PDB file of C-alpha atoms in Angstrom:
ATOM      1  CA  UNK A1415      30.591 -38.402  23.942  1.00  0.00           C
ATOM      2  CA  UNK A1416      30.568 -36.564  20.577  1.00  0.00           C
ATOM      3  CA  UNK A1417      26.607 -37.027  20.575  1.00  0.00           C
ATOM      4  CA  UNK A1418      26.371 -35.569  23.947  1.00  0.00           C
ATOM      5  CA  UNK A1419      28.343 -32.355  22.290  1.00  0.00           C
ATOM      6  CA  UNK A1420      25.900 -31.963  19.241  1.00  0.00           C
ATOM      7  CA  UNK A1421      23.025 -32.157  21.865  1.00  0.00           C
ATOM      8  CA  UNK A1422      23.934 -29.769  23.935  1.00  0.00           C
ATOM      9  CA  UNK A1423      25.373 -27.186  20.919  1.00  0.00           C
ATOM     10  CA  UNK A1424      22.215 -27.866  19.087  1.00  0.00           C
ATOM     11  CA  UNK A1425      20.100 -25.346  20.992  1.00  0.00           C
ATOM     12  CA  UNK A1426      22.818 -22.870  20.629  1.00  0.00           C
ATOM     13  CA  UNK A1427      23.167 -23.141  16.913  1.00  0.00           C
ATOM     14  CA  UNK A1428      19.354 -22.527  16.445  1.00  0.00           C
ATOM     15  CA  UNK A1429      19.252 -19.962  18.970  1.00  0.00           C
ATOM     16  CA  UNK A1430      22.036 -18.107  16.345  1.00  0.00           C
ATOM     17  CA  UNK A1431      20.089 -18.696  13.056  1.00  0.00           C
ATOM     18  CA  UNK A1432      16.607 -17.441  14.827  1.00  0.00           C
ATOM     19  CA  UNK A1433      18.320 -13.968  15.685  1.00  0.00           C
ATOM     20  CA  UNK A1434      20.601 -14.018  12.286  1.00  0.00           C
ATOM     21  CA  UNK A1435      16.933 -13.818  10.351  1.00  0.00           C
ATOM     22  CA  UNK A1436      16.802 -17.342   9.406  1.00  0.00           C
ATOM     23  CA  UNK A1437      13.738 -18.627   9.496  1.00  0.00           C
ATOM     24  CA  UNK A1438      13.772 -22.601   8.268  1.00  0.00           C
ATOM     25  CA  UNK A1439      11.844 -23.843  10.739  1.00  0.00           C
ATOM     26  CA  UNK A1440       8.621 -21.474  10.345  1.00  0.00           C
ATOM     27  CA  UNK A1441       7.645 -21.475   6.398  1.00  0.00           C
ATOM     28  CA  UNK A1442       4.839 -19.013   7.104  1.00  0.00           C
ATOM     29  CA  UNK A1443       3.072 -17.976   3.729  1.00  0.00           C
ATOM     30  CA  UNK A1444      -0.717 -15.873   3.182  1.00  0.00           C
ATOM     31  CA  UNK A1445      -2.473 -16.486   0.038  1.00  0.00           C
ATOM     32  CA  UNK A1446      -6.051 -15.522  -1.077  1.00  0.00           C
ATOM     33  CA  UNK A1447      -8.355 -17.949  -2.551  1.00  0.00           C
ATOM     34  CA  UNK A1448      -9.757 -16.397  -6.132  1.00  0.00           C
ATOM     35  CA  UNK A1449     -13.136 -15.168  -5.875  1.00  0.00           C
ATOM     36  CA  UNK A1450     -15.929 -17.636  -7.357  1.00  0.00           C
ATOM     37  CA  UNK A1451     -18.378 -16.892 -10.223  1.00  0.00           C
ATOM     38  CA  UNK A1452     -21.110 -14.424  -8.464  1.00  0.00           C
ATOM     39  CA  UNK A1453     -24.894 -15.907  -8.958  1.00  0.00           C
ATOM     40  CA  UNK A1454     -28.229 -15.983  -7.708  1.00  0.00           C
ATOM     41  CA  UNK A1455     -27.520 -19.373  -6.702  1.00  0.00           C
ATOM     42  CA  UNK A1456     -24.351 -20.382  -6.282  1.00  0.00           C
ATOM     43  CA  UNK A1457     -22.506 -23.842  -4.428  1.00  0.00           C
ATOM     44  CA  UNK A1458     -20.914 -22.317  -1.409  1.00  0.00           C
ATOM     45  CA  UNK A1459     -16.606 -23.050  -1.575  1.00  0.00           C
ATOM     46  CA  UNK A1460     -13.846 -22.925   1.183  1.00  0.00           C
ATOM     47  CA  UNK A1461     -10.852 -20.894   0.323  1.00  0.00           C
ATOM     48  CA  UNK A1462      -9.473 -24.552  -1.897  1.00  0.00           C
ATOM     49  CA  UNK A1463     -12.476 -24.141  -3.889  1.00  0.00           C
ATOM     50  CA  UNK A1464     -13.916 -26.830  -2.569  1.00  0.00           C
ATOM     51  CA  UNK A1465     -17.484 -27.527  -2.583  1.00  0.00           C
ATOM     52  CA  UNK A1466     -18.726 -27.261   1.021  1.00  0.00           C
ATOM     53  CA  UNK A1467     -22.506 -28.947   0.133  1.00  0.00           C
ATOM     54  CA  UNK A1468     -24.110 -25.855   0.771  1.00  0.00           C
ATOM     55  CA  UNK A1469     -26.046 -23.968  -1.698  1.00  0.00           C
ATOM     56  CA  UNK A1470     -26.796 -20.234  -0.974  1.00  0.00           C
ATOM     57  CA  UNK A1471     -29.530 -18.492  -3.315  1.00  0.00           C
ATOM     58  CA  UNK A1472     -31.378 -14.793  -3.811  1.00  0.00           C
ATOM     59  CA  UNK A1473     -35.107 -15.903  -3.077  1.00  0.00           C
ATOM     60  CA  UNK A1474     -36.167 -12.537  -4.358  1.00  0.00           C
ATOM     61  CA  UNK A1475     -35.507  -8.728  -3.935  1.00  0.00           C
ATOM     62  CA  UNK A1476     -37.172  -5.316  -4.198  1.00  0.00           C
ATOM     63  CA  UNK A1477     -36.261  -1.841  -3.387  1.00  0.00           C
ATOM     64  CA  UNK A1478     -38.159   0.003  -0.801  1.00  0.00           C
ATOM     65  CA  UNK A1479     -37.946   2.067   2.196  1.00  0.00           C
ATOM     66  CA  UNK A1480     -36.520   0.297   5.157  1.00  0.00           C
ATOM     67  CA  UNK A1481     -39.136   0.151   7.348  1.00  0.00           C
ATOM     68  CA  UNK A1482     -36.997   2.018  10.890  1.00  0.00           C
ATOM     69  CA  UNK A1483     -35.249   4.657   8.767  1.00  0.00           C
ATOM     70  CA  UNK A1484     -37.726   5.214   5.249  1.00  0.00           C
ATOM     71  CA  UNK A1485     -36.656   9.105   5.410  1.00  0.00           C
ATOM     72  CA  UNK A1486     -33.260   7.414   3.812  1.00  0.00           C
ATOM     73  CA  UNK A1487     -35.416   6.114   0.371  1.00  0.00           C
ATOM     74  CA  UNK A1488     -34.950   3.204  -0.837  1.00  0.00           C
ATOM     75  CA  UNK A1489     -32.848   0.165   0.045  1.00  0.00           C
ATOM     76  CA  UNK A1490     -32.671  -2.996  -1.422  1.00  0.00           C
ATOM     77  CA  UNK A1491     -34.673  -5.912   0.423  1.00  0.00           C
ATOM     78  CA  UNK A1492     -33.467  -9.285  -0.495  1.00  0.00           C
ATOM     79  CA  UNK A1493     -34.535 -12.938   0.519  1.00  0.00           C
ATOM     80  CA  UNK A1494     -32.388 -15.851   0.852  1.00  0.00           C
ATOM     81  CA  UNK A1495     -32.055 -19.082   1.342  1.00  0.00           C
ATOM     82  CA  UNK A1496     -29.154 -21.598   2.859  1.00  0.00           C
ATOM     83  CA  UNK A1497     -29.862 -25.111   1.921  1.00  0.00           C
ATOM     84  CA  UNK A1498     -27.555 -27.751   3.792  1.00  0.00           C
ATOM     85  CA  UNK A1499     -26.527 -26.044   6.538  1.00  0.00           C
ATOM     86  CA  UNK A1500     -27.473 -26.267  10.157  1.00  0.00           C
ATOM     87  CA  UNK A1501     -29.085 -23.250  12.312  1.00  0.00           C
ATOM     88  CA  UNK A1502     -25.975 -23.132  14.502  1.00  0.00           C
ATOM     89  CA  UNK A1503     -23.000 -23.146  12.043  1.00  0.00           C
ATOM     90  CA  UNK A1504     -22.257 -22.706   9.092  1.00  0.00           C
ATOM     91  CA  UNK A1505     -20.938 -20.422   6.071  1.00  0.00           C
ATOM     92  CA  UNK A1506     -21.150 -16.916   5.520  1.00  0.00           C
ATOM     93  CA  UNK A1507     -20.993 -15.188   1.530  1.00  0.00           C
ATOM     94  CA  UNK A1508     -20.965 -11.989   0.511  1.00  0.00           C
ATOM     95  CA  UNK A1509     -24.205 -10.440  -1.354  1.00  0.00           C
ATOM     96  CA  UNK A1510     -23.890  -7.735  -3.678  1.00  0.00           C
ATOM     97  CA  UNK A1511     -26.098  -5.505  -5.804  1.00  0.00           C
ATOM     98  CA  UNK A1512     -24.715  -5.065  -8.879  1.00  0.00           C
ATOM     99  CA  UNK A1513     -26.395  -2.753 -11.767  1.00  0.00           C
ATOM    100  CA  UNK A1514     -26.684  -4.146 -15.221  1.00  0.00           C
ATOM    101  CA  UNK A1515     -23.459  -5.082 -15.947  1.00  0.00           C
ATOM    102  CA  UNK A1516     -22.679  -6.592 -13.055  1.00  0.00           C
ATOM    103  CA  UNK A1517     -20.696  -3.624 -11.524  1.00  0.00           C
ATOM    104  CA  UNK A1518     -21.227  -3.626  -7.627  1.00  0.00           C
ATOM    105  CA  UNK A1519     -23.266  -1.022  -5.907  1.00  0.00           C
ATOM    106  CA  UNK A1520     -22.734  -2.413  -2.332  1.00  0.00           C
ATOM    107  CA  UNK A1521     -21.921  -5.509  -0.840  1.00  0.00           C
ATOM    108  CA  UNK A1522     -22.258  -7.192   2.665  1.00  0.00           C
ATOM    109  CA  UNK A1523     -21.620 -10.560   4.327  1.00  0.00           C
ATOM    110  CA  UNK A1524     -24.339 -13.055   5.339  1.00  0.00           C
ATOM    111  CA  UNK A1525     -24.314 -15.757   7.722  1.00  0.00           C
ATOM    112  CA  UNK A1526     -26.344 -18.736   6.722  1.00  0.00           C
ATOM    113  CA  UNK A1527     -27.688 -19.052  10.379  1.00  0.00           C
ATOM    114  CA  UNK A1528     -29.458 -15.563   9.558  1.00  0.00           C
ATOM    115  CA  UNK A1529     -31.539 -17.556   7.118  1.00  0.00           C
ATOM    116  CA  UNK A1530     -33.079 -19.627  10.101  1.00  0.00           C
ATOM    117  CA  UNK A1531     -36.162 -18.298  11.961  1.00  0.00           C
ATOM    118  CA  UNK A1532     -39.791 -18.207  12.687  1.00  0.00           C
ATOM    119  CA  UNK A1533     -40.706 -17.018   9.003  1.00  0.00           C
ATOM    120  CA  UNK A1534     -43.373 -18.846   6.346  1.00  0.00           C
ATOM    121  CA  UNK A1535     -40.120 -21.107   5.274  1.00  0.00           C
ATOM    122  CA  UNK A1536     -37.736 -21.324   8.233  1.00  0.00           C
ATOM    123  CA  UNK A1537     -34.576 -21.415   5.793  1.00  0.00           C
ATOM    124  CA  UNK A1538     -35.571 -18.607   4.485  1.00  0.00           C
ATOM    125  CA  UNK A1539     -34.074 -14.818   5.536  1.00  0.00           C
ATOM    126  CA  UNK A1540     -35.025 -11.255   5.133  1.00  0.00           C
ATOM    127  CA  UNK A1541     -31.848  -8.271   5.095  1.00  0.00           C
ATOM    128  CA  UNK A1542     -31.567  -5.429   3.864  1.00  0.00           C
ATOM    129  CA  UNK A1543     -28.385  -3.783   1.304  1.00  0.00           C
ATOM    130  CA  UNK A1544     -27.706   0.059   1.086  1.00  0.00           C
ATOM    131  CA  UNK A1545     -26.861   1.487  -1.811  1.00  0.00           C
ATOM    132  CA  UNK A1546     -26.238   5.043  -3.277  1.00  0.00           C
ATOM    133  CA  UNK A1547     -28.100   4.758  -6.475  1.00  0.00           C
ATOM    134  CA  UNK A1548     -30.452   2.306  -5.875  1.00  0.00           C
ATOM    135  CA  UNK A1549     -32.502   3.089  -9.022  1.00  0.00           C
ATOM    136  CA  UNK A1550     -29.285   1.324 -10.699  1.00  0.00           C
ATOM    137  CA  UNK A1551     -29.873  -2.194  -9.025  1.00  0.00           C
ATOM    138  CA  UNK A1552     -30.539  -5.054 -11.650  1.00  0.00           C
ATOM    139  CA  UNK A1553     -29.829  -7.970  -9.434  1.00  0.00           C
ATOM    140  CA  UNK A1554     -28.616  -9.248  -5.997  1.00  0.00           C
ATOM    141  CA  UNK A1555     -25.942 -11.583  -5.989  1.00  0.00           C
ATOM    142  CA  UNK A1556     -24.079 -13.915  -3.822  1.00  0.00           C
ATOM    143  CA  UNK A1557     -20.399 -14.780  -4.099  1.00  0.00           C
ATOM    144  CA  UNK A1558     -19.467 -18.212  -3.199  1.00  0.00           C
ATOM    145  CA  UNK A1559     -16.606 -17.854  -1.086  1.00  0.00           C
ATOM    146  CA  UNK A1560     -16.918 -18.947   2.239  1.00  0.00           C
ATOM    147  CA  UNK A1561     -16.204 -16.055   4.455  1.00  0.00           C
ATOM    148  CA  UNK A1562     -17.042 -17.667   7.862  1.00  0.00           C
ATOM    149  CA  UNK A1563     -13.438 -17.700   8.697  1.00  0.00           C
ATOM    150  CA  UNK A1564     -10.402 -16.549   7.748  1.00  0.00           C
ATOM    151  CA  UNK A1565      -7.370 -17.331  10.064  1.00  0.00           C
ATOM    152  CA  UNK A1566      -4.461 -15.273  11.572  1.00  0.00           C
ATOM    153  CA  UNK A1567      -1.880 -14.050   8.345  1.00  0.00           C
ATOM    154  CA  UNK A1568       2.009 -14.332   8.864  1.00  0.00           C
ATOM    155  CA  UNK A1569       2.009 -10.890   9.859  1.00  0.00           C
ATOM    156  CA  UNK A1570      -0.280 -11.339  12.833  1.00  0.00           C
ATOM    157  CA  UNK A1571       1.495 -14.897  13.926  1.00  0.00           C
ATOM    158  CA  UNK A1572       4.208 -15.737  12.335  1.00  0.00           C
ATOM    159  CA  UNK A1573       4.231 -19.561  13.863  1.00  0.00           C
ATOM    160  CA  UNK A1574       0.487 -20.136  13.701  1.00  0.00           C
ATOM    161  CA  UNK A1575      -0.448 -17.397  11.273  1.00  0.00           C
ATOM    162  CA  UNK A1576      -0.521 -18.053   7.099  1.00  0.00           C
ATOM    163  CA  UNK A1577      -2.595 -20.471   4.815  1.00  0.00           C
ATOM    164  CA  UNK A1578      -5.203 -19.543   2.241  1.00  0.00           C
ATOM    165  CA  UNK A1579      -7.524 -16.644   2.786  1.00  0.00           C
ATOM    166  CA  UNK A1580     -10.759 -16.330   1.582  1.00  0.00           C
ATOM    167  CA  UNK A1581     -11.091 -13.091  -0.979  1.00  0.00           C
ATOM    168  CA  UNK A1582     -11.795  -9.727  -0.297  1.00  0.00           C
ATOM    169  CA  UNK A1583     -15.281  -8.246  -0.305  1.00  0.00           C
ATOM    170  CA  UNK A1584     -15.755  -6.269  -3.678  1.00  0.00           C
ATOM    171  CA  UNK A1585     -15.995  -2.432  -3.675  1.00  0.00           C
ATOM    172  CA  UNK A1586     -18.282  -0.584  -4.935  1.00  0.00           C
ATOM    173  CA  UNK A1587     -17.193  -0.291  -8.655  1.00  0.00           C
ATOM    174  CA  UNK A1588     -15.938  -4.189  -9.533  1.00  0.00           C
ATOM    175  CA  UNK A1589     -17.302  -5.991 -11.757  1.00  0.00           C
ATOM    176  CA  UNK A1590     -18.374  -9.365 -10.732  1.00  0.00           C
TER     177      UNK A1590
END
């Protein structure tokens, strides 16, 4: 008989600690992973830093007028490369063009199934990166963190929301 009592109180006595603000049974917590050394070729990482067996590397670059808008100057044009992943899924980094001492000039994200296609090498991909002072650009780079998804924070869903986040995208004026 006594079990019968807790049973049926049970739901009551959680119903009071949910509305009093205690919140034992959802331990919700958002972290970010650290961002990963930036390179021209670098081993692509989930947000544990964790090797994913994908390499991503800066084939080359160049600055030049994009071809639909060349009234804006010029842009930088970089080729890269995914090796290990598959046309259809994958990981996405963020590529930056940093000046000299490795202080960003503008950043974007790129999907490694952008680097499949009907070009010379069919791993190979062709974007383009604008930047204010392109004159400034020294090198393209690619930061390893895995940006192909990043799941709901606490904030959003507080029951299914939290775990590790990949980092931020620099802004212009970091230093990688």
């Amino acid at each position: 008989m006594l079990s019968a009592r807790v049973l049926v109180g049970a739901p009551l006595v959680l119903a009071i600690l949910s509305l009093s603000g205690c919140s034992f049974l959802w331990s919700c917590t958002d972290t970010t992973a650290e961002r990963g050394e930036a390179g021209v070729r670098v081993q692509v990482e989930n947000t544990l830093g964790r090797p994913l067996g994908v390499t991503a590397e800066v084939v080359d670059w160049s600055l030049e007028p994009h071809p639909q808008v060349p009234s804006e100057g010029d842009q930088v044009r970089f080729r890269f490369r995914f090796d290990g992943a598959d046309e259809y899924s994958g990981p996405a980094v963020d590529v930056c063009a940093v000046d000299k001492e490795r202080v960003v000039l503008g950043c974007q994200t790129v999907y490694s199934y952008q680097a499949f296609g009907p070009a010379d090498d069919s791993l190979t991909g062709d974007e383009w990166l604008a930047v204010e002072h392109p004159e400034q650009v020294a090198e393209v780079l690619f930061i390893p963190n895995d940006q192909s998804y990043d799941g709901r924070t606490c904030e959003q869903d507080i029951k299914d929301g939290g775990g590790e986040h990949p980092p931020e995208m620099p802004s212009m004026g970091d230093q990688l």
